[in-house]
XYZ file of C-alpha atoms in Angstrom:
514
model
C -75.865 84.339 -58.888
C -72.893 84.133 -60.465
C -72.356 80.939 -63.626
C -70.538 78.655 -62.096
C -67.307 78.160 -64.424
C -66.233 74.524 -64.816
C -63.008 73.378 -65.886
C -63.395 70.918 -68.303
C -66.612 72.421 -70.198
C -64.360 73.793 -73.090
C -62.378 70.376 -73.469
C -65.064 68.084 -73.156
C -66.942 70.087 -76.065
C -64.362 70.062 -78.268
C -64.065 66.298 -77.836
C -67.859 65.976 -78.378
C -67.113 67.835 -81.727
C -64.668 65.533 -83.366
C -61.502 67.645 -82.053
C -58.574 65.027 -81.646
C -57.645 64.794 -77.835
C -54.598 66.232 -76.300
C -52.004 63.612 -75.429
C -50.148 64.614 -72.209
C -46.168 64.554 -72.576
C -44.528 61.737 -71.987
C -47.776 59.206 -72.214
C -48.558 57.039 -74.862
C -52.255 57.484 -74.476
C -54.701 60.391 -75.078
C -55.260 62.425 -71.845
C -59.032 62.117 -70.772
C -60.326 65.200 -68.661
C -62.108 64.073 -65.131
C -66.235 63.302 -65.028
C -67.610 66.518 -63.491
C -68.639 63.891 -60.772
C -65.206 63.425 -59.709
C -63.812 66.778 -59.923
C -63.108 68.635 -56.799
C -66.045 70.945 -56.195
C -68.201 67.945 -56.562
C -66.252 65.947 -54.545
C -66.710 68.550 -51.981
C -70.224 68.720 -52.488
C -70.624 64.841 -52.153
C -68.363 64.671 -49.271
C -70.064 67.134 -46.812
C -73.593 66.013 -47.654
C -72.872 62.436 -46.910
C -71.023 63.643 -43.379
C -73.798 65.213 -42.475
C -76.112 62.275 -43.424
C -73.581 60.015 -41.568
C -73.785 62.122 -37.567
C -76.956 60.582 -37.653
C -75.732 56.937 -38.444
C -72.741 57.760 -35.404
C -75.129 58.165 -33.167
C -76.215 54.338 -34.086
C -72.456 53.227 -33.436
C -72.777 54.994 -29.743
C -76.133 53.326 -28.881
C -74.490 50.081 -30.499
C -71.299 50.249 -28.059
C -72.770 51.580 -24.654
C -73.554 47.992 -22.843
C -69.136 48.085 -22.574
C -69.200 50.843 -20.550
C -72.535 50.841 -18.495
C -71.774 46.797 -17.549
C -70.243 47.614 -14.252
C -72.493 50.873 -13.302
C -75.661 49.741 -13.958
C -74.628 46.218 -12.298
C -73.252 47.271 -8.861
C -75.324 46.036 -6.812
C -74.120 48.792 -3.661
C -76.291 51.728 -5.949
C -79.862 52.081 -4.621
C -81.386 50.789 -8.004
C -79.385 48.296 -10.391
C -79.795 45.993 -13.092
C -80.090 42.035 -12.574
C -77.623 40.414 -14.896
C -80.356 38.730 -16.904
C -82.094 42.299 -16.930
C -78.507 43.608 -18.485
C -78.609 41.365 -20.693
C -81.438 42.656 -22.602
C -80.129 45.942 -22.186
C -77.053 44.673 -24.277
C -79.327 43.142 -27.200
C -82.639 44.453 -27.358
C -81.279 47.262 -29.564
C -80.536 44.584 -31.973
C -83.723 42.465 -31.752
C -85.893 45.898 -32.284
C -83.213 46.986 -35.418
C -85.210 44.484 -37.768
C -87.933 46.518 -37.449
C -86.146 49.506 -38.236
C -84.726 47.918 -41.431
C -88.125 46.942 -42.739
C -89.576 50.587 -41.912
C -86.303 51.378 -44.131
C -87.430 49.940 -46.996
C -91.095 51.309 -46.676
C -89.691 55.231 -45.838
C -86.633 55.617 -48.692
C -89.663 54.945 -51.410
C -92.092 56.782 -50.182
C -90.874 59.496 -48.310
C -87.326 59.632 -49.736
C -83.395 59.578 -48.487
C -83.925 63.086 -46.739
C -86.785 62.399 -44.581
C -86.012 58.784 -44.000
C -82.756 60.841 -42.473
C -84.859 63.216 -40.351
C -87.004 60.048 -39.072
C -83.953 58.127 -38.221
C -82.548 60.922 -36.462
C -85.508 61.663 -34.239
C -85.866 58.073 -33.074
C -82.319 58.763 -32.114
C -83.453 61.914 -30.259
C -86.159 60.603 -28.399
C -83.824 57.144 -27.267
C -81.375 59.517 -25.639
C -84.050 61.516 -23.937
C -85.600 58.736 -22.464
C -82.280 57.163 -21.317
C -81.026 60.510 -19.965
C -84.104 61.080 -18.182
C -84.731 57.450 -16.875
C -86.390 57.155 -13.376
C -84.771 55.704 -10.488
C -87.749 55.239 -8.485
C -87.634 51.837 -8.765
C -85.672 48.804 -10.253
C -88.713 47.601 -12.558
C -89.599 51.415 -13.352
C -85.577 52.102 -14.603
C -85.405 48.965 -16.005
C -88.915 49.430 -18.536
C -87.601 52.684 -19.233
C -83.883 51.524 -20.305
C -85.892 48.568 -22.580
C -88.212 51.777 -24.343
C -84.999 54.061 -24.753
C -82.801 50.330 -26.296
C -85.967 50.052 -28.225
C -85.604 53.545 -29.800
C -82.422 53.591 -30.612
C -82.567 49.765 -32.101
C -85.363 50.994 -34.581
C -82.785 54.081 -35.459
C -79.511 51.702 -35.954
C -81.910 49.210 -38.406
C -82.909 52.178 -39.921
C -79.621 54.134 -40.087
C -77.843 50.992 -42.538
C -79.474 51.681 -45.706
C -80.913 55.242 -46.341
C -77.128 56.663 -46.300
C -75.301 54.330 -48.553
C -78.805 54.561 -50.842
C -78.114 58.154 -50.703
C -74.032 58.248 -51.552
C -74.673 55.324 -54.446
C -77.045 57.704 -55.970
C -75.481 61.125 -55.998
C -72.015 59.881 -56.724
C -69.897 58.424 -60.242
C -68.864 54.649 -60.147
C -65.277 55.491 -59.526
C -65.623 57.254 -56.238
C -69.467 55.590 -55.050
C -67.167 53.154 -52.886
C -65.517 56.139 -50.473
C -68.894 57.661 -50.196
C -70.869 54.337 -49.476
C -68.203 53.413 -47.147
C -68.576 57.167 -44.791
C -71.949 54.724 -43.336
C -69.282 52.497 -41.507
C -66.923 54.594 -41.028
C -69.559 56.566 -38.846
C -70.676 53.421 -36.695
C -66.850 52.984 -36.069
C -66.319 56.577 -35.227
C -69.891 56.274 -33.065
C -68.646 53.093 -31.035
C -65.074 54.672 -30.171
C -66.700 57.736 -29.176
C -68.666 56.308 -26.443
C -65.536 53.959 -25.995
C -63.858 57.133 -24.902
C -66.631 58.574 -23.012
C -66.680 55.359 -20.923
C -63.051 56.065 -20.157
C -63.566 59.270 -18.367
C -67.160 58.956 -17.198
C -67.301 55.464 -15.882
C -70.256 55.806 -12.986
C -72.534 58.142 -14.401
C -74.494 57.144 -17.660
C -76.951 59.823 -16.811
C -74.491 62.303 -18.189
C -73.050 59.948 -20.939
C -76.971 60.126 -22.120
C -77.367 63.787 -22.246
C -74.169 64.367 -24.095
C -75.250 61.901 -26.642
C -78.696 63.320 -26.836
C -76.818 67.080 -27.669
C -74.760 65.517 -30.247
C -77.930 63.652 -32.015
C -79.674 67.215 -31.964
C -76.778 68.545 -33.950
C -77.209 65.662 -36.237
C -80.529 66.598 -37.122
C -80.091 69.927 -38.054
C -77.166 69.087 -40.413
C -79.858 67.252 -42.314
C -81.786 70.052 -43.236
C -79.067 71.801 -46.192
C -78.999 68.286 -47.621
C -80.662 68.096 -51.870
C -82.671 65.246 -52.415
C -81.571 62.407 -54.518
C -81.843 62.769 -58.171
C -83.074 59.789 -58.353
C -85.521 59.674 -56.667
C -86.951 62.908 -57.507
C -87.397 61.258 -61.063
C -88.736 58.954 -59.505
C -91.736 60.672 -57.978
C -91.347 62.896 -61.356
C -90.451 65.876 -59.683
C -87.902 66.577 -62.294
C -87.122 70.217 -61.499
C -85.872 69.197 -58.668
C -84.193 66.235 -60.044
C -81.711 68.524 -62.455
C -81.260 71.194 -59.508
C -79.664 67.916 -57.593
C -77.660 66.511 -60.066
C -76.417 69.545 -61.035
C -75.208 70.557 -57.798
C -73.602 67.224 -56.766
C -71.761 67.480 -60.301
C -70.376 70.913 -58.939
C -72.389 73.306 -60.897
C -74.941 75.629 -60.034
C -78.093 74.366 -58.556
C -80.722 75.343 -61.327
C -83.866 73.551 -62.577
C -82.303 73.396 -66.138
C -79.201 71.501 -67.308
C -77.086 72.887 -69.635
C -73.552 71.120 -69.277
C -73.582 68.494 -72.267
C -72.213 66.160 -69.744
C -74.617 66.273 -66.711
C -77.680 66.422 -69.189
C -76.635 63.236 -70.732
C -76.314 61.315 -67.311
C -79.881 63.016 -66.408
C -81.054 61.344 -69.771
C -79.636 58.016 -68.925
C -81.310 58.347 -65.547
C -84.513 59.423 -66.357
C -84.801 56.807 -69.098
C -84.016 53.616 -66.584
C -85.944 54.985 -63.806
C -88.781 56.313 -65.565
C -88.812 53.133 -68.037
C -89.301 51.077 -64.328
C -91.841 53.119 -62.859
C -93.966 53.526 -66.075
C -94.259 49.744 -66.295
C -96.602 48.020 -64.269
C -94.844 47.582 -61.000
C -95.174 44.179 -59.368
C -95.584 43.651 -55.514
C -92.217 43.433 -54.222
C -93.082 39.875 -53.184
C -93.701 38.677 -56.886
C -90.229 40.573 -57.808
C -88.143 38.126 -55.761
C -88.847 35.709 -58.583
C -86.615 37.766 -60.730
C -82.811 37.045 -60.865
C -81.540 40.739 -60.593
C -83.463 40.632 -57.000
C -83.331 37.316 -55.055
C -79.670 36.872 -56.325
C -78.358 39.605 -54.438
C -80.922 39.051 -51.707
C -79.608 35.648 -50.756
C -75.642 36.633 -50.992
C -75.963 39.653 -48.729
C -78.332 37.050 -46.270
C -75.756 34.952 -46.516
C -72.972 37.731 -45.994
C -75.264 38.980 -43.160
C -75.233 35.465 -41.004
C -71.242 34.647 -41.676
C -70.533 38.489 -40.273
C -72.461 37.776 -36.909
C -71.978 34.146 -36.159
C -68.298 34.875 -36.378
C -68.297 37.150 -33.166
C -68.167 40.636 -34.610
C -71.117 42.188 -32.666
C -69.994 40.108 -29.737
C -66.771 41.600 -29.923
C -68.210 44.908 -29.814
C -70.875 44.554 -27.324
C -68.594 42.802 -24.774
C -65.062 44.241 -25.678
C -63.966 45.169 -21.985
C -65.601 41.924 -20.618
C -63.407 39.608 -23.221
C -60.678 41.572 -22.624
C -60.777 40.832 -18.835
C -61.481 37.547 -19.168
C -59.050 37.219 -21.940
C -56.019 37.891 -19.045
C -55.225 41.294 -21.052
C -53.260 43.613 -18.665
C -54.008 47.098 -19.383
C -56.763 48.577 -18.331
C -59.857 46.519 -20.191
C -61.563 50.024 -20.937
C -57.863 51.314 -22.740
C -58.227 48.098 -24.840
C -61.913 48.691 -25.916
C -60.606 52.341 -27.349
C -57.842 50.794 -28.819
C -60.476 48.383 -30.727
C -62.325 51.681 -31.826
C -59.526 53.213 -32.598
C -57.889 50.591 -35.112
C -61.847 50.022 -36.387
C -61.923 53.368 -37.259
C -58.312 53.451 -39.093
C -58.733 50.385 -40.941
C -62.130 51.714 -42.143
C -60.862 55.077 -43.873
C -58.769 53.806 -46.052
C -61.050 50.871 -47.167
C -62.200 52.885 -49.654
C -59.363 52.724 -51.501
C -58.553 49.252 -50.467
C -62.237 47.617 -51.734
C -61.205 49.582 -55.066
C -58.043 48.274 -55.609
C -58.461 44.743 -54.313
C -61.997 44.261 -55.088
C -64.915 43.048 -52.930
C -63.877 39.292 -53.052
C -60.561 39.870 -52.343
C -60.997 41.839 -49.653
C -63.599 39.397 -47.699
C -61.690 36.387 -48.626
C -58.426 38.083 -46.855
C -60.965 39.701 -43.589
C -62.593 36.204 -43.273
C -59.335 33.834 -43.327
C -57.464 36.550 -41.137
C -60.707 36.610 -38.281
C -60.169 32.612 -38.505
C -56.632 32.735 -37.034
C -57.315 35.708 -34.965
C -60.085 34.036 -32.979
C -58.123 30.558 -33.450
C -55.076 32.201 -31.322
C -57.451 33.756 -29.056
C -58.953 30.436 -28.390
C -55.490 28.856 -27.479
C -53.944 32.038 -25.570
C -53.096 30.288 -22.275
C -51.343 27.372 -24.592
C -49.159 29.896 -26.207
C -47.571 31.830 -23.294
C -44.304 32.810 -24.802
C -46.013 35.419 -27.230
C -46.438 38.348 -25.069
C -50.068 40.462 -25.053
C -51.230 37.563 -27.481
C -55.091 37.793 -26.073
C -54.728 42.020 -26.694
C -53.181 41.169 -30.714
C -55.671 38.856 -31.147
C -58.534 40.755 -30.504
C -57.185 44.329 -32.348
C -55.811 42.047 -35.179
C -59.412 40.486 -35.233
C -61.539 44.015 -35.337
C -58.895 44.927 -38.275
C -58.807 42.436 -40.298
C -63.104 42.068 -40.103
C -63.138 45.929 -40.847
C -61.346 44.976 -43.973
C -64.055 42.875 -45.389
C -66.764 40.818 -43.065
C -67.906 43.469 -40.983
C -67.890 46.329 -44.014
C -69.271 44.499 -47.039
C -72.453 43.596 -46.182
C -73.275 47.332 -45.909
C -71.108 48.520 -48.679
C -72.565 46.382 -51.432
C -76.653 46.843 -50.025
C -76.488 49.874 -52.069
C -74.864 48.921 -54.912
C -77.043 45.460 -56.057
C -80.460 45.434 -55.859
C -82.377 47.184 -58.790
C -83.723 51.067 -58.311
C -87.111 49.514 -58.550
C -86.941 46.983 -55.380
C -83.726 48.767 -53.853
C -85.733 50.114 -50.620
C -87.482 46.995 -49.859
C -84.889 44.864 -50.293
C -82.272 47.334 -48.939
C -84.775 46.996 -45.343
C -85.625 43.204 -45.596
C -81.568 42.571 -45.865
C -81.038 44.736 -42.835
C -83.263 43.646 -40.849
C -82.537 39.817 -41.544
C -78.880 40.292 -40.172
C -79.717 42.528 -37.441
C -82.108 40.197 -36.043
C -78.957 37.187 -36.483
C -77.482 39.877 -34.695
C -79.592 39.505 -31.693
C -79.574 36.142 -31.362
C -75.725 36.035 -31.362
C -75.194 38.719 -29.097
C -78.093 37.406 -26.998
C -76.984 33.847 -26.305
C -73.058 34.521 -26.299
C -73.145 34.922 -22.310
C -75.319 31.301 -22.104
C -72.540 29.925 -24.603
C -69.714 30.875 -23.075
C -71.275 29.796 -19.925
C -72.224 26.317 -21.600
C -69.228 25.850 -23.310
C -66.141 28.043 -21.955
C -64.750 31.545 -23.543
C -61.661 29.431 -25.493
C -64.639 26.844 -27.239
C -66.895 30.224 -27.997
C -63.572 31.748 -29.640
C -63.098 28.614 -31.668
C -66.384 27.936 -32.952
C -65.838 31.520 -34.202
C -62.751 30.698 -35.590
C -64.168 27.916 -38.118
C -67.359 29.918 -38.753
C -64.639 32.593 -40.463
C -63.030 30.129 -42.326
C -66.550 28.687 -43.793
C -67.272 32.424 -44.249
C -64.471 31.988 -46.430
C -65.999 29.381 -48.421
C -69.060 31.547 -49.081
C -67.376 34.129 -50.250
C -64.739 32.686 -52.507
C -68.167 31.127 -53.989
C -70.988 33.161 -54.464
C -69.935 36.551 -53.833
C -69.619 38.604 -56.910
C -67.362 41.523 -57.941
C -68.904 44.991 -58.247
C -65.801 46.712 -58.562
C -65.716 49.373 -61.256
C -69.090 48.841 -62.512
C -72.477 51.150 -62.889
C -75.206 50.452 -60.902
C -77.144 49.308 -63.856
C -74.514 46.849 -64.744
C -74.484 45.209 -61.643
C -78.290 45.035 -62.392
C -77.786 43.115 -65.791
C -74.854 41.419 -64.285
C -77.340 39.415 -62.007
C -80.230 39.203 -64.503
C -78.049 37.507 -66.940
C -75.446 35.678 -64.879
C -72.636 37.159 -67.266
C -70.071 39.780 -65.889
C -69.225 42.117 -67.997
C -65.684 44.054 -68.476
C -66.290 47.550 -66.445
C -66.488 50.492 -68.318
C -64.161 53.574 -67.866
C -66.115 56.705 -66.487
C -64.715 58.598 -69.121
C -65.665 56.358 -72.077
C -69.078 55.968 -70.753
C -69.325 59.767 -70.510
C -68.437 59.690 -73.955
C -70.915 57.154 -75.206
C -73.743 58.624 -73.181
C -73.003 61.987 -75.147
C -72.870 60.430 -78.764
């Protein structure tokens, strides 16, 4: 096969050799070529891989959004079988008591069997959830109604499952400039996922038989897209299968894939990675219960709990679940299945760009803006009917609500999982996060129709309100800034409480090489 040329080799050698660097025209500082990592054949390379990781997460997102469109079919009581409202009920939320499980299998699966197959065992539970549901007997009402709970079963384990091994993945084949865009394609896809079935619930709004079976052909299609995906180089150093190791990392830092390096560059990053990793598995390796003792482990553990429990006891998985029923009840006009896209929709456009946004306003920033924002959204949702003379308040409330979490509440929990906990404990703890705040999940989404029966919609929306703002609170407190920095600097960032200046990617390439 053809050497794969690369444009900076020549450069970055004769910087490496004492050559003095080029200054670009009309700068006053030395021009610095790109990291191979964030070059554009890499970027490619990164960028497809994780898509194709993420259909599998999408499929999550559709599972997670169905109960908005199959409320009214599966309901009416004039169809031969139906569901009892309690019995809907746990259609709506069992997916989200069974996800816990999923996130603890998580953390058991990404160590032992690795990102890829965790991928290909998340996507099969998928398979089999849309099979069952597409397939589901009508015979009788407690023979449809088991079968719905197995299939909502499935596809909870999946969406528990589906929150870490992707972001895992992206953190670990990507540079510390662009990891946030990557990380961020996870949420982006459970956006995507919920609008998507959104939409199909627009055109197909009495037959979730069909709905089923086009979700189980798309979920088919997002297992075979896992199959061209490398491992991650870090774990294959991991498990000491370095061969395999330098064939990754040089193929996600846009060379060719061989089992030797040879670019000064990407052999000094494999160095650096080999050493850490290596150092960590070659020393005796505690139980993962004895390692939340250490700093670097139940720090970041009880921020992204706490993170976890502000982002569900503010409404956003209520909001999701029951988007067309707010909306009716709400007074909004349009048609209530119209505003649900239009929640996916502006979910999915506020989530592209938070790449960029997270980047250049940092992680506290961001939250502190998302939580304050959902405070006042679901305060003027609350007090609608008081404030008459603002037309289609109840339908700006709720977009400006899904926007403004997007921008920080809803995202950042699953953003920073795979940037804070060590390499050593990062599966574990990756699963016992996830399946901590998918089980506050359930509960919220599980007792929001007894609440808003106890109390009235307006009192749910305002003990939502002040929830946000104390989510605030926790932020502007205890959250800490990642922006900018390696993984391993987050690490010693928690271990000894002091935060570091970030590095540039270019001066750490430097210093890595020397």
């Amino acid at each position: 096969m053809k050497e794969i040329k690369d444009e900076t080799a020549d450069e970055f050698q004769s910087l490496r050799n004492g050559a003095t660097p080029q200054v670009v025209s009309g700068m006053d500082r030395p021009y610095k070529a790109k990291p191979l990592g964030e070059q554009t054949r890499a970027l490619r390379r990164q960028g497809i891989m994780v898509i194709f990781g993420n259909l599998g997460v999408m499929s999550t997102g559709l599972g997670l959004g169905l109960p908005t469109i199959t409320n009214g079919p599966m309901k009416d009581t004039t169809a031969p079988v139906y569901l009892t409202d309690s019995q809907f009920s746990w259609f709506a939320s069992l997916n989200l008591f069974a996800a816990p499980f999923g996130g603890l299998l998580s953390g058991l699966l990404l160590d032992k069997l690795g990102r890829k197959n965790t991928m290909y065992v998340l996507n099969v539970l998928g398979l089999i959830s849309w099979i069952l549901m597409a397939f589901t007997s009508q015979a009788t009402q407690d023979s449809m109604f088991i079968q719905l709970m197995v299939s909502r079963f499935f596809i909870g384990v999946a969406s528990g499952l589906a929150s870490a091994p992707v972001g895992v993945y992206s953190a670990e084949i990507s540079t510390p400039k662009i990891r946030g865009r990557l990380i961020l394609g996870t949420s982006i896809s459970v956006a995507a996922g919920i609008t998507m079935i959104y939409i199909l619930g627009y055109f197909i709004r009495d037959d979730w038989h069909l709905i089923a079976m086009i979700c189980c052909a798309f979920q088919i299609i997002a297992l075979i897209c896992v199959i061209p995906m490398p491992e991650s180089p870090n774990w294959l150093i991991s498990k000491s299968r370095l061969p395999e190791a330098r064939q990754s990392l040089n193929y996600f830092r846009g060379l060719e894939k061989k089992p030797v390096i040879t670019h000064p560059e990407v052999l000094a990053e494999f160095n650096i990675l080999q050493k850490n990793i290596q150092l960590g598995v070659g020393e005796k390796k505690p139980p993962f219960v004895k390692s939340l003792r250490l700093p670097e482990v139940y720090k970041p553990l009880l921020i992204l709990m706490g993170l976890f429990t502000f982002q569900q006891v503010t409404g956003i998985f209520v909001i999701i679940v029951y988007a067309v029923q707010i909306a009716m009840e709400a007074g909004v006009t349009i048609d209530p299945f119209m505003c649900a896209i239009m929640i996916g929709v502006a979910r999915v456009i506020t989530t592209c760009p938070l790449g960029y946004v997270l980047e250049k306003w940092g992680r506290r920033r961001s939250g502190l803006i998302s939580a304050l924002g959902m405070g006042v959204c679901m305060a003027l949702l609350a007090l609608h009917k008081h404030l008459k003379v603002i037309p289609y308040l109840p339908v700006i409330a709720i977009v400006s609500f899904i926007i403004l979490s997007t921008l920080g509440l809803y995202t950042l929990p699953f953003f920073m999982i795979s940037e804070v906990f060590p390499q050593n404990v990062r599966g574990p703890a990756s699963g016992l996060t996830v399946a901590y705040g998918t089980f506050v999940s359930f509960i919220c989404t599980k007792t929001y129709p007894s609440m808003k029966d106890a109390i009235g919609g307006e009192y749910c929306y305002m003990v939502y309100g002040l929830l946000s703002f104390l989510g605030a609170a926790f932020i502007y407190a205890f959250l800490p800034e990642t922006r900018g920095r390696t993984l391993l600097e987050i690490e010693e960032q928690f271990r000894s409480g002091k935060s570091k200046r970030p590095v540039d990617p270019v001066e750490m390439q430097e210093i890595m090489v020397k």
